[in-house]
Tab-separated table of C-alpha atoms in Angstrom:
chain	number	residue	atom	x	y	z
A	249	UNK	CA	0.003	-0.025	-0.050
A	250	UNK	CA	1.316	3.380	-0.947
A	251	UNK	CA	2.084	5.477	2.239
A	252	UNK	CA	3.699	8.653	3.273
A	253	UNK	CA	4.877	9.013	6.804
A	254	UNK	CA	6.191	12.130	8.513
A	255	UNK	CA	8.048	12.819	11.724
A	256	UNK	CA	7.954	14.308	14.181
A	257	UNK	CA	4.286	14.861	14.580
A	258	UNK	CA	4.902	18.159	16.211
A	259	UNK	CA	7.883	20.498	16.821
A	260	UNK	CA	8.555	23.465	18.918
A	261	UNK	CA	11.661	25.603	18.411
A	262	UNK	CA	12.830	29.154	19.232
A	263	UNK	CA	13.039	31.888	16.676
A	264	UNK	CA	16.435	31.865	14.874
A	265	UNK	CA	17.082	28.179	15.333
A	266	UNK	CA	17.222	25.520	12.566
A	267	UNK	CA	15.005	22.466	12.224
A	268	UNK	CA	14.645	19.397	9.975
A	269	UNK	CA	11.454	17.534	9.199
A	270	UNK	CA	11.374	14.010	7.932
A	271	UNK	CA	9.318	12.208	5.260
A	272	UNK	CA	9.394	8.421	4.335
A	273	UNK	CA	7.348	7.061	1.558
A	274	UNK	CA	6.602	3.677	-0.030
A	275	UNK	CA	4.838	5.077	-3.174
A	276	UNK	CA	6.213	3.208	-6.216
A	277	UNK	CA	6.731	3.874	-8.989
A	278	UNK	CA	7.655	7.263	-7.792
A	279	UNK	CA	7.097	10.429	-9.841
A	280	UNK	CA	7.784	13.403	-7.459
A	281	UNK	CA	7.603	14.639	-3.917
A	282	UNK	CA	6.493	17.985	-2.718
A	283	UNK	CA	6.528	19.804	0.517
A	284	UNK	CA	3.488	22.055	1.331
A	285	UNK	CA	3.239	24.748	4.013
A	286	UNK	CA	-0.197	24.999	5.497
A	287	UNK	CA	-1.039	27.974	7.771
A	288	UNK	CA	-3.907	27.447	10.242
A	289	UNK	CA	-7.230	27.614	8.559
A	290	UNK	CA	-5.852	27.881	5.059
A	291	UNK	CA	-4.960	25.744	2.181
A	292	UNK	CA	-1.616	24.220	1.622
A	293	UNK	CA	0.813	26.022	-0.604
A	294	UNK	CA	3.698	24.357	-2.434
A	295	UNK	CA	7.177	25.070	-1.115
A	296	UNK	CA	9.323	22.703	-3.212
A	297	UNK	CA	9.032	19.824	-5.683
A	298	UNK	CA	11.571	17.167	-5.984
A	299	UNK	CA	11.739	14.592	-8.881
A	300	UNK	CA	13.520	11.215	-8.595
A	301	UNK	CA	16.742	12.642	-10.198
A	302	UNK	CA	16.932	15.584	-7.742
A	303	UNK	CA	18.854	15.346	-4.399
A	304	UNK	CA	18.555	18.925	-3.063
A	305	UNK	CA	16.467	21.932	-3.810
A	306	UNK	CA	16.275	25.146	-2.002
A	307	UNK	CA	13.479	27.876	-1.752
A	308	UNK	CA	14.854	30.678	0.500
A	309	UNK	CA	15.369	29.424	4.012
A	310	UNK	CA	13.763	26.034	3.009
A	311	UNK	CA	15.922	23.184	1.716
A	312	UNK	CA	14.429	19.962	0.698
A	313	UNK	CA	16.589	16.765	0.114
A	314	UNK	CA	15.579	13.474	-1.566
A	315	UNK	CA	17.127	10.029	-1.312
A	316	UNK	CA	15.046	8.015	-3.958
A	317	UNK	CA	16.876	4.817	-3.033
A	318	UNK	CA	15.829	4.857	0.595
A	319	UNK	CA	12.639	6.681	-0.155
A	320	UNK	CA	13.254	9.423	2.268
A	321	UNK	CA	13.121	13.184	2.100
A	322	UNK	CA	13.721	16.030	4.496
A	323	UNK	CA	12.854	19.630	4.672
A	324	UNK	CA	15.334	21.843	6.552
A	325	UNK	CA	14.476	25.308	7.714
A	326	UNK	CA	17.154	27.679	8.522
A	327	UNK	CA	17.094	30.665	10.852
A	328	UNK	CA	13.445	30.056	11.726
A	329	UNK	CA	11.016	32.851	11.969
A	330	UNK	CA	7.625	33.286	13.778
A	331	UNK	CA	5.915	33.095	10.321
A	332	UNK	CA	7.275	29.592	9.869
A	333	UNK	CA	4.766	28.331	12.454
A	334	UNK	CA	2.450	26.114	10.241
A	335	UNK	CA	1.935	22.510	9.393
A	336	UNK	CA	4.315	21.025	6.822
A	337	UNK	CA	2.852	18.391	4.651
A	338	UNK	CA	4.817	15.850	2.472
A	339	UNK	CA	3.017	14.782	-0.679
A	340	UNK	CA	4.090	12.110	-3.037
A	341	UNK	CA	2.868	11.412	-6.698
A	342	UNK	CA	3.209	8.089	-8.330
A	343	UNK	CA	3.842	7.743	-12.097
A	344	UNK	CA	1.061	7.519	-14.500
A	345	UNK	CA	-1.628	8.838	-12.006
A	346	UNK	CA	-3.073	12.049	-10.819
A	347	UNK	CA	-3.631	10.631	-7.392
A	348	UNK	CA	-1.635	12.123	-4.604
A	349	UNK	CA	-0.562	10.549	-1.409
A	350	UNK	CA	-0.486	12.747	1.563
A	351	UNK	CA	1.564	12.540	4.785
A	352	UNK	CA	-0.134	13.374	8.100
A	353	UNK	CA	2.098	16.555	8.466
A	354	UNK	CA	4.450	18.010	11.074
A	355	UNK	CA	3.071	20.906	13.148
A	356	UNK	CA	5.756	23.423	13.733
A	357	UNK	CA	5.662	26.113	16.318
A	358	UNK	CA	8.209	28.875	16.475
A	359	UNK	CA	8.302	30.913	19.670
A	360	UNK	CA	10.138	34.159	20.313
B	8	UNK	CA	-5.757	35.499	-11.958
B	9	UNK	CA	-6.073	31.725	-12.199
B	10	UNK	CA	-6.874	29.756	-9.105
B	11	UNK	CA	-9.150	27.500	-7.178
B	12	UNK	CA	-12.015	29.093	-5.165
B	13	UNK	CA	-13.959	27.459	-2.320
B	14	UNK	CA	-17.036	28.959	-0.850
B	15	UNK	CA	-18.263	29.692	1.672
B	16	UNK	CA	-15.249	29.901	4.129
B	17	UNK	CA	-17.462	29.113	7.097
B	18	UNK	CA	-20.614	27.107	7.119
B	19	UNK	CA	-22.952	26.268	9.885
B	20	UNK	CA	-25.780	23.593	9.509
B	21	UNK	CA	-28.178	21.816	11.825
B	22	UNK	CA	-27.658	18.090	12.193
B	23	UNK	CA	-29.582	15.995	9.778
B	24	UNK	CA	-29.462	18.609	6.916
B	25	UNK	CA	-27.588	18.020	3.710
B	26	UNK	CA	-25.246	20.809	2.807
B	27	UNK	CA	-23.150	21.514	-0.498
B	28	UNK	CA	-19.657	22.891	-0.507
B	29	UNK	CA	-18.654	24.729	-3.738
B	30	UNK	CA	-15.467	24.366	-5.626
B	31	UNK	CA	-14.429	26.299	-8.731
B	32	UNK	CA	-11.220	26.379	-10.672
B	33	UNK	CA	-10.148	28.295	-13.805
B	34	UNK	CA	-6.846	26.664	-14.161
B	35	UNK	CA	-8.156	24.304	-16.850
B	36	UNK	CA	-7.107	21.307	-14.756
B	37	UNK	CA	-8.630	17.913	-15.506
B	38	UNK	CA	-8.272	16.456	-11.981
B	39	UNK	CA	-10.153	17.719	-8.887
B	40	UNK	CA	-10.203	16.416	-5.374
B	41	UNK	CA	-11.968	16.768	-2.113
B	42	UNK	CA	-10.177	16.225	1.250
B	43	UNK	CA	-11.214	16.352	4.864
B	44	UNK	CA	-8.922	17.611	7.565
B	45	UNK	CA	-9.483	17.049	11.219
B	46	UNK	CA	-7.417	18.411	14.022
B	47	UNK	CA	-4.091	16.744	14.454
B	48	UNK	CA	-4.741	14.584	11.397
B	49	UNK	CA	-3.603	14.608	7.802
B	50	UNK	CA	-5.628	15.190	4.787
B	51	UNK	CA	-7.959	12.259	3.845
B	52	UNK	CA	-9.275	11.918	0.492
B	53	UNK	CA	-13.019	11.830	-0.001
B	54	UNK	CA	-13.578	11.817	-3.695
B	55	UNK	CA	-11.693	12.641	-6.814
B	56	UNK	CA	-12.419	13.170	-10.364
B	57	UNK	CA	-9.891	12.828	-13.205
B	58	UNK	CA	-12.322	13.886	-16.016
B	59	UNK	CA	-15.742	15.425	-16.457
B	60	UNK	CA	-18.744	13.121	-15.711
B	61	UNK	CA	-16.538	10.677	-13.972
B	62	UNK	CA	-15.368	10.442	-10.297
B	63	UNK	CA	-13.960	7.813	-7.887
B	64	UNK	CA	-14.440	7.296	-4.152
B	65	UNK	CA	-11.490	8.091	-1.991
B	66	UNK	CA	-10.639	6.642	1.470
B	67	UNK	CA	-13.743	8.066	3.390
B	68	UNK	CA	-16.552	8.550	0.795
B	69	UNK	CA	-19.286	7.381	2.955
B	70	UNK	CA	-21.890	10.115	3.804
B	71	UNK	CA	-20.635	12.363	0.866
B	72	UNK	CA	-21.496	12.762	-2.795
B	73	UNK	CA	-20.064	14.711	-5.657
B	74	UNK	CA	-20.832	15.646	-9.146
B	75	UNK	CA	-18.520	16.730	-12.123
B	76	UNK	CA	-20.806	18.116	-14.750
B	77	UNK	CA	-18.277	20.798	-15.701
B	78	UNK	CA	-14.489	20.862	-15.812
B	79	UNK	CA	-14.477	23.951	-13.736
B	80	UNK	CA	-16.698	22.675	-10.890
B	81	UNK	CA	-16.621	19.881	-8.382
B	82	UNK	CA	-19.260	20.447	-5.586
B	83	UNK	CA	-19.294	18.254	-2.573
B	84	UNK	CA	-22.495	17.444	-0.729
B	85	UNK	CA	-22.216	16.386	2.894
B	86	UNK	CA	-25.308	14.255	3.565
B	87	UNK	CA	-27.015	13.561	6.803
B	88	UNK	CA	-25.544	9.971	6.600
B	89	UNK	CA	-22.181	11.385	7.378
B	90	UNK	CA	-21.727	10.665	11.082
B	91	UNK	CA	-19.194	13.477	12.017
B	92	UNK	CA	-19.408	16.070	9.358
B	93	UNK	CA	-17.871	18.833	11.403
B	94	UNK	CA	-14.297	19.404	9.823
B	95	UNK	CA	-12.224	21.599	7.554
B	96	UNK	CA	-12.804	20.677	3.815
B	97	UNK	CA	-10.240	21.362	1.129
B	98	UNK	CA	-10.676	21.203	-2.480
B	99	UNK	CA	-7.660	20.870	-4.872
B	100	UNK	CA	-7.023	20.475	-8.612
B	101	UNK	CA	-4.075	19.231	-10.679
B	102	UNK	CA	-2.931	18.659	-14.124
B	103	UNK	CA	-1.071	15.667	-14.915
B	104	UNK	CA	2.368	16.826	-16.243
B	105	UNK	CA	4.435	13.774	-15.538
B	106	UNK	CA	7.217	14.375	-13.045
B	107	UNK	CA	5.881	17.837	-12.465
B	108	UNK	CA	2.392	17.212	-11.277
B	109	UNK	CA	1.130	19.711	-8.812
B	110	UNK	CA	-1.947	20.180	-6.847
B	111	UNK	CA	-3.341	23.653	-6.185
B	112	UNK	CA	-5.541	24.075	-3.159
B	113	UNK	CA	-8.443	26.288	-2.313
B	114	UNK	CA	-8.557	28.182	1.046
B	115	UNK	CA	-10.882	25.689	2.562
B	116	UNK	CA	-14.387	25.500	3.942
B	117	UNK	CA	-14.837	24.989	7.773
B	118	UNK	CA	-18.121	23.200	8.240
B	119	UNK	CA	-19.731	23.160	11.734
B	120	UNK	CA	-22.743	20.998	12.328
B	121	UNK	CA	-24.785	21.886	15.396
């Protein structure tokens, strides 16, 4: 069964600190993996997309990595800001399908 | 601007009443989806449609119904058969672009049944 698992479930850090969120998946054959940021009460917004041939991709203070062999991805947030407080969702797409597989998300809270 | 629009943002209904959530997109996307999100849980797929006049059940379709008469519209009806309808509902659309498939989300509808 295609699954996407994220850890930790929740995370609290102080403003200015770095953090790393994890995503493991079993979706096969694999097409791409996206990280979304979801503010409370809003729809998710895409941060990065990784295809099987990409290892690292950055978007400002967000850096995503992908290891297609071990089926693992991480999202690293550098110099966290209060506005980074949100849920971060890992979404995996399989080949030849529009269906998306969602992780349960990591709830990040950044405190001053 | 192209986008996906859900309405209303907040919806209150009495128990036992059916209610329909609207989702419209002008992105010319073929696929549309409805997800339910509960506190502390990930998004769960209710229904999805890959083409007009066709749709498939997701993981939690019981108590819900959909239609896809137009490419731009994918309304979701929460029926009285849904045991716990209070939740945050998200609509999404996507176009299959091989390795660049991306889903765009609406801003969600928070349904509260009293």
